[in-house]
Short mmCIF file of C-alpha atoms in Angstrom, two decimals:
data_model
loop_
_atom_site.label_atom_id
_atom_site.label_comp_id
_atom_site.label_asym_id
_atom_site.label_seq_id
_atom_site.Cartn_x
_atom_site.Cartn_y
_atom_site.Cartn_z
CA UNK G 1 0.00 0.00 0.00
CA UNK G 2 1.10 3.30 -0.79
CA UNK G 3 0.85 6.26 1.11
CA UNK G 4 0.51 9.58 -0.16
CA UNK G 5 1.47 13.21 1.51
CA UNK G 6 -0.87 15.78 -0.24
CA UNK G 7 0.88 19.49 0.41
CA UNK G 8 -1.77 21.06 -1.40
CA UNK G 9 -4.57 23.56 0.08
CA UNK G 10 -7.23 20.91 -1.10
CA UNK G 11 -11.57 21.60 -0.76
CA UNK G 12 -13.31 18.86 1.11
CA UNK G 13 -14.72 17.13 -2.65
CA UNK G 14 -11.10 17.37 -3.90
CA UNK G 15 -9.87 15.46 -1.24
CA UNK G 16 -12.73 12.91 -1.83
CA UNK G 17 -11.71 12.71 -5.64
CA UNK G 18 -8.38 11.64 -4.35
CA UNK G 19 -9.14 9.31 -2.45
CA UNK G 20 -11.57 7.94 -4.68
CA UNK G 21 -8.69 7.82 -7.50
CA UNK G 22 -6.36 5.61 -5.42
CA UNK G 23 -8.67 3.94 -2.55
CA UNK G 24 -6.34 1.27 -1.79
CA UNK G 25 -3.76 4.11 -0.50
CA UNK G 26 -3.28 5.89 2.41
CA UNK G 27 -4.04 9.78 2.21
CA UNK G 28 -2.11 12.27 4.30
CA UNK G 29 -3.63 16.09 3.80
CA UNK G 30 -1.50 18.65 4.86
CA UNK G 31 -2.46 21.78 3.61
CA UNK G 32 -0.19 24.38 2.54
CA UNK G 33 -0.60 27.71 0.61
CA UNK G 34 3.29 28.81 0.39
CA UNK G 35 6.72 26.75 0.66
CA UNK G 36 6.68 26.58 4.44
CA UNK G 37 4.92 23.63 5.01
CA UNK G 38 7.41 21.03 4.82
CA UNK G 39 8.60 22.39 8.34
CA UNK G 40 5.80 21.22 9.77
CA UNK G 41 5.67 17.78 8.64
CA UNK G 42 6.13 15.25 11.50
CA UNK G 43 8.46 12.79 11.52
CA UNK G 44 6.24 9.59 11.11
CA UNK G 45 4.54 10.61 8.36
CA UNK G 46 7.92 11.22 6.62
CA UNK G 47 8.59 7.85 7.11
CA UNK G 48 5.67 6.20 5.44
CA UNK G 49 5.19 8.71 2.65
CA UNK G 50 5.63 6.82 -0.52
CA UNK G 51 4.07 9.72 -2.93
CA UNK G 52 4.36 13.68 -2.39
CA UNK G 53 2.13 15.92 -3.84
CA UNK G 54 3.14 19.53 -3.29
CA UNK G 55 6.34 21.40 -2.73
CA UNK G 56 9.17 20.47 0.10
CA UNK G 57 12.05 22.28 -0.58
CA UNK G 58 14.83 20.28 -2.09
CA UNK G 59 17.06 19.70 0.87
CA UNK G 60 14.19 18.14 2.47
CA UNK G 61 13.91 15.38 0.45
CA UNK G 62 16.10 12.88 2.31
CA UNK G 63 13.91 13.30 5.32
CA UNK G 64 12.10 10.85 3.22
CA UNK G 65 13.49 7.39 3.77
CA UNK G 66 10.30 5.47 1.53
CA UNK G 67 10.22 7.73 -1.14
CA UNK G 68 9.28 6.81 -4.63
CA UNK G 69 7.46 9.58 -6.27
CA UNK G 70 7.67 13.56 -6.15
CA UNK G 71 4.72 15.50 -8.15
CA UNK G 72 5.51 19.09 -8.04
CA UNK G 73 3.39 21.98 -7.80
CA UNK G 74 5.71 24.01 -9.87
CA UNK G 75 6.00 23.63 -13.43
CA UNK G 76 9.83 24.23 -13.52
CA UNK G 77 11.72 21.71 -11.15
CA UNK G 78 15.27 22.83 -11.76
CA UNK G 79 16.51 22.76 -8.31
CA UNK G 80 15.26 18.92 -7.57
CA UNK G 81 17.67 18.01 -10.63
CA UNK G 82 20.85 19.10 -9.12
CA UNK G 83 23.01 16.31 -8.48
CA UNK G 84 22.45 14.34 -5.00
CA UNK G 85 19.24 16.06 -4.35
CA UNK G 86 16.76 13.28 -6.01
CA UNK G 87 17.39 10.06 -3.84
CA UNK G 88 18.18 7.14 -6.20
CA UNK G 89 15.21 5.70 -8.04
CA UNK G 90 12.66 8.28 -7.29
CA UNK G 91 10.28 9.63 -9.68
CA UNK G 92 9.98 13.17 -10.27
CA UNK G 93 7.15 15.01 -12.38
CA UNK G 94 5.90 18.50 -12.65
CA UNK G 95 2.94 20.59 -13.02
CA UNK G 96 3.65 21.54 -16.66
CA UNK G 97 0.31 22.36 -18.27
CA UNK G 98 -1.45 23.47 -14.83
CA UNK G 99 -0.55 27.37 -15.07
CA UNK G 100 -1.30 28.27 -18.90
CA UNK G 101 -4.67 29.96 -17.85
CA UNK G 102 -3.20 31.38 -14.75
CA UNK G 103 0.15 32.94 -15.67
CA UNK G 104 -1.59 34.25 -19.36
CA UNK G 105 -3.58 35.64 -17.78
CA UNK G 106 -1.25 37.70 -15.39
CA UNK G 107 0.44 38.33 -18.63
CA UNK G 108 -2.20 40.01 -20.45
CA UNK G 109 -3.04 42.28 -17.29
CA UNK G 110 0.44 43.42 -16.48
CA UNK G 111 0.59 44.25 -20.60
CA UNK G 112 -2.78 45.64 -20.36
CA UNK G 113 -1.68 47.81 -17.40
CA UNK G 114 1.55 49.30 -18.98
CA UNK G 115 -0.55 50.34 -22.31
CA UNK G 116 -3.35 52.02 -20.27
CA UNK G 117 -0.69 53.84 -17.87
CA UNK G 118 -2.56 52.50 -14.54
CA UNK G 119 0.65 51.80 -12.26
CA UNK G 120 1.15 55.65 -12.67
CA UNK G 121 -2.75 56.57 -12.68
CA UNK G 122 -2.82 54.40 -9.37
CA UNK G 123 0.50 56.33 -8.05
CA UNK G 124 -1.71 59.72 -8.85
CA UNK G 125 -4.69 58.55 -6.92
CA UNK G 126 -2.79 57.56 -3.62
CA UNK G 127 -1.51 61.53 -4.23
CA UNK G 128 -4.81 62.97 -4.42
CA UNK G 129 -3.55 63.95 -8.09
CA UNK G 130 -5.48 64.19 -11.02
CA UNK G 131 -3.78 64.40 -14.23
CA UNK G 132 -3.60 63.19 -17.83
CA UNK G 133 -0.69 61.21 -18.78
CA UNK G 134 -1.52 61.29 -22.69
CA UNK G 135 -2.30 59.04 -25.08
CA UNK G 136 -2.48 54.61 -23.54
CA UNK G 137 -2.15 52.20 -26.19
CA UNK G 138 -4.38 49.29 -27.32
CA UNK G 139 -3.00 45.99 -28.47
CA UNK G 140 -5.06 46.09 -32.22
CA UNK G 141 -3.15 45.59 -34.65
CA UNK G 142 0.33 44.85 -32.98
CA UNK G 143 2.69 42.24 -33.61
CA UNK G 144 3.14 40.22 -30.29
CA UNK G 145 6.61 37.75 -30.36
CA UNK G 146 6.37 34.98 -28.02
CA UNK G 147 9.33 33.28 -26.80
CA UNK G 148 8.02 29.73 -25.88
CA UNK G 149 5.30 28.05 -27.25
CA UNK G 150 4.37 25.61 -24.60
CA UNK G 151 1.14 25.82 -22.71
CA UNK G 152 1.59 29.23 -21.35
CA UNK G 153 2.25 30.90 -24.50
CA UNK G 154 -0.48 29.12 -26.72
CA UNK G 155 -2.83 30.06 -23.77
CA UNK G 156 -0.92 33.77 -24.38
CA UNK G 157 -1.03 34.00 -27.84
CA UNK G 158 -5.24 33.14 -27.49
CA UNK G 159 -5.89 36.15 -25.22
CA UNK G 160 -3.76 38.70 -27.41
CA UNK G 161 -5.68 37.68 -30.70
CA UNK G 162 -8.75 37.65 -29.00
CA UNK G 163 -8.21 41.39 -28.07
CA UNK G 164 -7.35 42.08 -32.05
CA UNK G 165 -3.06 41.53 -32.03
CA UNK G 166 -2.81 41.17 -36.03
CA UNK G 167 0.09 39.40 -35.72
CA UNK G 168 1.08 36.21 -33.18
CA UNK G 169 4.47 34.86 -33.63
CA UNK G 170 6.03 31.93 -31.27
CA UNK G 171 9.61 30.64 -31.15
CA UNK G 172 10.37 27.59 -29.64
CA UNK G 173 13.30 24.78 -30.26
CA UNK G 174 11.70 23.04 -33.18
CA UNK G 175 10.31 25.53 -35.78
CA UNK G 176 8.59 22.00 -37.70
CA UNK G 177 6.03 21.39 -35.09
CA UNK G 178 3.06 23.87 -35.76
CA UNK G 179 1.47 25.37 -32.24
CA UNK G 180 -2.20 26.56 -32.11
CA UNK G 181 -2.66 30.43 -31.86
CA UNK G 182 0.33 31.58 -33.54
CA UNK G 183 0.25 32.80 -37.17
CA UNK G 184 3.96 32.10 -37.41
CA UNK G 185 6.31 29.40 -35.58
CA UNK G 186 10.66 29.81 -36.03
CA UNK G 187 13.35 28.07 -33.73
CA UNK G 188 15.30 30.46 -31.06
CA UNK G 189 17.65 31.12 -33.53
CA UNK G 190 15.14 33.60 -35.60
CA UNK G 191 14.64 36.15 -32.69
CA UNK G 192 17.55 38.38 -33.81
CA UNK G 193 15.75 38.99 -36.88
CA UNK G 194 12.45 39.09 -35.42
CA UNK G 195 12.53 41.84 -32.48
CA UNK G 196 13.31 45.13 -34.22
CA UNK G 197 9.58 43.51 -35.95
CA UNK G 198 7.56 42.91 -33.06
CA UNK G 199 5.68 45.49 -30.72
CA UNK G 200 5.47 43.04 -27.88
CA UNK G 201 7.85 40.12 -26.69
CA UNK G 202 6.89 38.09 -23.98
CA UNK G 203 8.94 34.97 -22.90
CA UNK G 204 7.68 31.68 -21.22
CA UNK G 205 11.06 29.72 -21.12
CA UNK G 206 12.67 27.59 -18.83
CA UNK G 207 15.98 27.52 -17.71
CA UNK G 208 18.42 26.00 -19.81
CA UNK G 209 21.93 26.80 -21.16
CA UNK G 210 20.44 28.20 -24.59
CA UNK G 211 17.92 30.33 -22.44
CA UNK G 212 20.16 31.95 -19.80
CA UNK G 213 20.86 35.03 -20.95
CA UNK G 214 18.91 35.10 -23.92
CA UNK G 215 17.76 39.03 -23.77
CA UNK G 216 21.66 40.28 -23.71
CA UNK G 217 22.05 44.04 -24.46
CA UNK G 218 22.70 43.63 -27.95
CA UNK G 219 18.75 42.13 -28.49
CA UNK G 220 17.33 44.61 -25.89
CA UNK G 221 18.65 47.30 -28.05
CA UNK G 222 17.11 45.54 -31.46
CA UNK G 223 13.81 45.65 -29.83
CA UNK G 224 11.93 48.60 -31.36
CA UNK G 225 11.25 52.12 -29.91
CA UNK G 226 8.06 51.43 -27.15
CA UNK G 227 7.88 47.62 -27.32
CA UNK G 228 6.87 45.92 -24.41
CA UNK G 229 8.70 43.28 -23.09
CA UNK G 230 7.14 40.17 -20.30
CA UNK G 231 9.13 37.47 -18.80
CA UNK G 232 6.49 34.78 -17.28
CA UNK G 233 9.12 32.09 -17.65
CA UNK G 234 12.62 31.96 -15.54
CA UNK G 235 14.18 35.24 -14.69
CA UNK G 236 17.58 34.11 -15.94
CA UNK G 237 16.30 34.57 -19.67
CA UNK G 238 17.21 38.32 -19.64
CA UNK G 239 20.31 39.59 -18.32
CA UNK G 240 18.97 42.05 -15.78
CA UNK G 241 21.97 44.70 -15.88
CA UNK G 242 22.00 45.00 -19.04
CA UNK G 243 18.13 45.87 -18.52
CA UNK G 244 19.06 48.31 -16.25
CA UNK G 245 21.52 49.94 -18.34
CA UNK G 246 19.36 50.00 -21.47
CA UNK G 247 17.07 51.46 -19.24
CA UNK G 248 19.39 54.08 -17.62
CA UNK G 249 18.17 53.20 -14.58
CA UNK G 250 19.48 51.46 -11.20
CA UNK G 251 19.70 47.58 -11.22
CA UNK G 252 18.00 47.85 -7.59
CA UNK G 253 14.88 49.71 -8.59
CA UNK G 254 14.11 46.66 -11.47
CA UNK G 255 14.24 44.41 -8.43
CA UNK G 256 13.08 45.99 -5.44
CA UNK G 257 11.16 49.05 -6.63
CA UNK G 258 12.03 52.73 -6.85
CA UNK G 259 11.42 53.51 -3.41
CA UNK G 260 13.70 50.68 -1.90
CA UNK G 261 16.28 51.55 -4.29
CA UNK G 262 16.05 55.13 -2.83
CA UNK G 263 16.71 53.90 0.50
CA UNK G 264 19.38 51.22 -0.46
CA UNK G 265 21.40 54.27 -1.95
CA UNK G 266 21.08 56.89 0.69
CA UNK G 267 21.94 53.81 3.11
CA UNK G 268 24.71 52.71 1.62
CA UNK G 269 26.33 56.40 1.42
CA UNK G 270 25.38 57.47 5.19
CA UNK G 271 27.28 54.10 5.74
CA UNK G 272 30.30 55.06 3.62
CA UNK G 273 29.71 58.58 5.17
CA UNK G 274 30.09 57.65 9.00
CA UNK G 275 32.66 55.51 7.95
CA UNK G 276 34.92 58.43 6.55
CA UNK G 277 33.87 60.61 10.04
CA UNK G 278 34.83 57.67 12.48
CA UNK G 279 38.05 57.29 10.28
CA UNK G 280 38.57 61.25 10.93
CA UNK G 281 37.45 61.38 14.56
CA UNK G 282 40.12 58.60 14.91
CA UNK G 283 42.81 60.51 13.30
CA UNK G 284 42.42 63.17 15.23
CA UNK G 285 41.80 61.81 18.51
CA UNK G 286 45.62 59.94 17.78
CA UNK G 287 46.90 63.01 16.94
CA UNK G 288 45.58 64.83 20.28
CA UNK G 289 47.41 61.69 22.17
CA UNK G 290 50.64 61.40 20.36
CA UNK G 291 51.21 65.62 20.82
CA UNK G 292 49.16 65.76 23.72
CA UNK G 293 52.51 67.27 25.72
CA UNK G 294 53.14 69.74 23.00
CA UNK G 295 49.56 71.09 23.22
CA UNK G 296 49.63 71.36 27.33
CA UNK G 297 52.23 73.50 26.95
CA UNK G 298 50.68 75.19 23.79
CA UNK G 299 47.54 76.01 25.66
CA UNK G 300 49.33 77.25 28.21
CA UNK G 301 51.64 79.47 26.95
CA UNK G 302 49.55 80.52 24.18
CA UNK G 303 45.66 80.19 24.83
CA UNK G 304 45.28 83.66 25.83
CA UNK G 305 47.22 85.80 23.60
CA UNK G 306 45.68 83.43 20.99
CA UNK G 307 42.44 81.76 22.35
CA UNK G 308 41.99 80.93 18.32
CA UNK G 309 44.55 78.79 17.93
CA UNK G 310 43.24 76.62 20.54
CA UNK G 311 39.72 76.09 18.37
CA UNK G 312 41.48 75.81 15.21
CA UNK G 313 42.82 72.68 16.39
CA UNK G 314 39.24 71.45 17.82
CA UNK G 315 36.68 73.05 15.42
CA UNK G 316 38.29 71.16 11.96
CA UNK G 317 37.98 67.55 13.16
CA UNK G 318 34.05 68.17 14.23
CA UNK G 319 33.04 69.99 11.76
CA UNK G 320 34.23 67.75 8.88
CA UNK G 321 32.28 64.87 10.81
CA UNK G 322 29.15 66.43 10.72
CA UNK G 323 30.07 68.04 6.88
CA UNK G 324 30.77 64.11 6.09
CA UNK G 325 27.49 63.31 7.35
CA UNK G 326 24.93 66.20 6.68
CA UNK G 327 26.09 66.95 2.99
CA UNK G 328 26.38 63.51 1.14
CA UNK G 329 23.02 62.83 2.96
CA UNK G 330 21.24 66.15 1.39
CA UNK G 331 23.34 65.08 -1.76
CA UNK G 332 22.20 61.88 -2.31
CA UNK G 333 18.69 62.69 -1.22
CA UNK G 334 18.48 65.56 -3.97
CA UNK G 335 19.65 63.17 -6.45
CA UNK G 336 16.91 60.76 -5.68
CA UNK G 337 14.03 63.17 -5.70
CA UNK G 338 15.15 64.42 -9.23
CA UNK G 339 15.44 60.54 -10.29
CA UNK G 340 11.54 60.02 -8.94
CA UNK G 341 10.79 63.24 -10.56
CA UNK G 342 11.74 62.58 -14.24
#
């Protein structure tokens, strides 16, 4: 008998249609809605699952002494194939073909939300603002490039030609095999010649050494004036700095947003900044103790005739700490409100 660990967050008939799939086998439902669950997996049931359904995180996996069979949740299983992860002899499958609906449709809003302007629309409304932004654009008539024509992209390519795209185009390793939806199939090795051609490129590839990479700086710069461009499939298909730099932008605002990146940079030069003022306080402070006999008798002999020699060798030192502070701070907060601003 078999005994199988269900991670999924599962409604009372879909646990019933499992059971009534495989009734000679043991059911375990544990539900989880993120990657945290396997933490909370006790000990005994480790040892009699036979079948996982769900996600445990890779290193997990030998906490299974019975295992035969993994079914992932995610579509891409990359990290589960790195050797000595996969115990000997067990079976691994993924969800491929479970997220074309899903992850099109994400797709088609966040393309449908760059076109209409509504991340800065939204920013204007949290300001009270009201303002036109000038013309949004429509996806009639456009020429829409999809990189990967597996079951996200065909599900893709559906939704843009529903909302009038005149022009589908999919690339995927084997331009002979026709895909439904697309006008046009090629291998990988057409895109060069296809970007300066299409108005939108979205991607829905997985991570392999022909993949990594794929959007260098060269093709980013071949893509034509205004085209939108999606990644739905592994983030290591576009090289993200050169992203940045096409973009004149900072690599931290792609990843974290601009007002993170704000904050990382002010952070990182107040650091830099006290660093410098410790270094000087230091100096000085070394300086006072190595000629600290010199200026006793300085003070003494001279403090009165010249009480400003005295503060000439206190004043510097202090106010170069708080200079090293207060100015790169107002600097580097001047330079990120006119960033924001433009």
């Amino acid at each position: 008998m078999e005994t199988i660990l269900h991670l999924l967050p599962l409604t009372g008939a879909q646990k019933a249609a499992f059971q009534a799939a495989a009734p000679e086998s043991e059911h375990l439902f544990l539900p989880t809605n993120d990657r945290g669950g396997a933490s909370s997996i006790p000990q005994e049931w480790r040892e009699r699952t036979t079948i996982l359904l769900g996600y445990v995180p890779p290193e997990q996996l030998k906490t299974f002494p019975n295992l035969k069979w993994v079914q992932s949740w995610n579509a891409g299983v990359d990290p589960y194939l790195v050797p000595g992860v996969l115990p000997e002899g067990v079976r691994l499958t993924s969800a491929v073909g479970a997220y074309g609906p899903a992850v099109s449709e994400h797709m088609l809003a966040m393309l449908l939300a760059i076109y209409k302007r509504l991340p800065a629309y939204c920013d204007q409304q949290r300001a009270h603002i009201w303002a036109d932004l000038g013309p949004v654009g429509s996806l009639a008539g456009k020429t829409v490039l999809v990189a990967g024509a597996g079951d996200i992209g065909r599900h893709f390519a559906r939704l843009v030609r529903a909302l009038g795209a005149q022009r589908v185009i999919g690339l995927r390793r084997s331009a002979g095999c026709p895909a439904e939806g697309f006008d046009e199939i090629y291998g990988l090795g057409a895109l060069d010649g296809l970007l300066p051609q299409a108005d939108v490129v979205a991607l829905a590839l997985p991570h392999t050494p022909e993949t990594a990479g794929l959007m260098s700086k060269t093709r980013l710069l071949a893509m034509r004036p205004g085209a939108v461009l999606l990644n739905a499939g592994r983030g290591s298909a576009v090289d993200c700095t050169a992203l940045a730099e096409v973009l004149h932008t900072d690599i931290r605002e792609l990843i974290y947003g601009p007002e993170q990146a704000a904050y990382a940079r002010f952070q990182r030069r107040y650091i830099v900044c006290t660093a410098v003022c410790v270094l000087v306080l230091l100096a000085w402070l070394i300086m006072e103790w190595t000629l600290e006999p010199y200026l006793t008798r300085l003070r003494e002999e001279t403090y009165e005739l010249y009480p400003g020699l005295f503060y000439t060798l206190l004043v510097p030192p202090l106010a170069s700490a708080a200079a090293g502070v207060l100015i790169p701070s107002a600097i580097s907060l001047w330079g990120d409100i006119r960033i924001r601003s433009q």
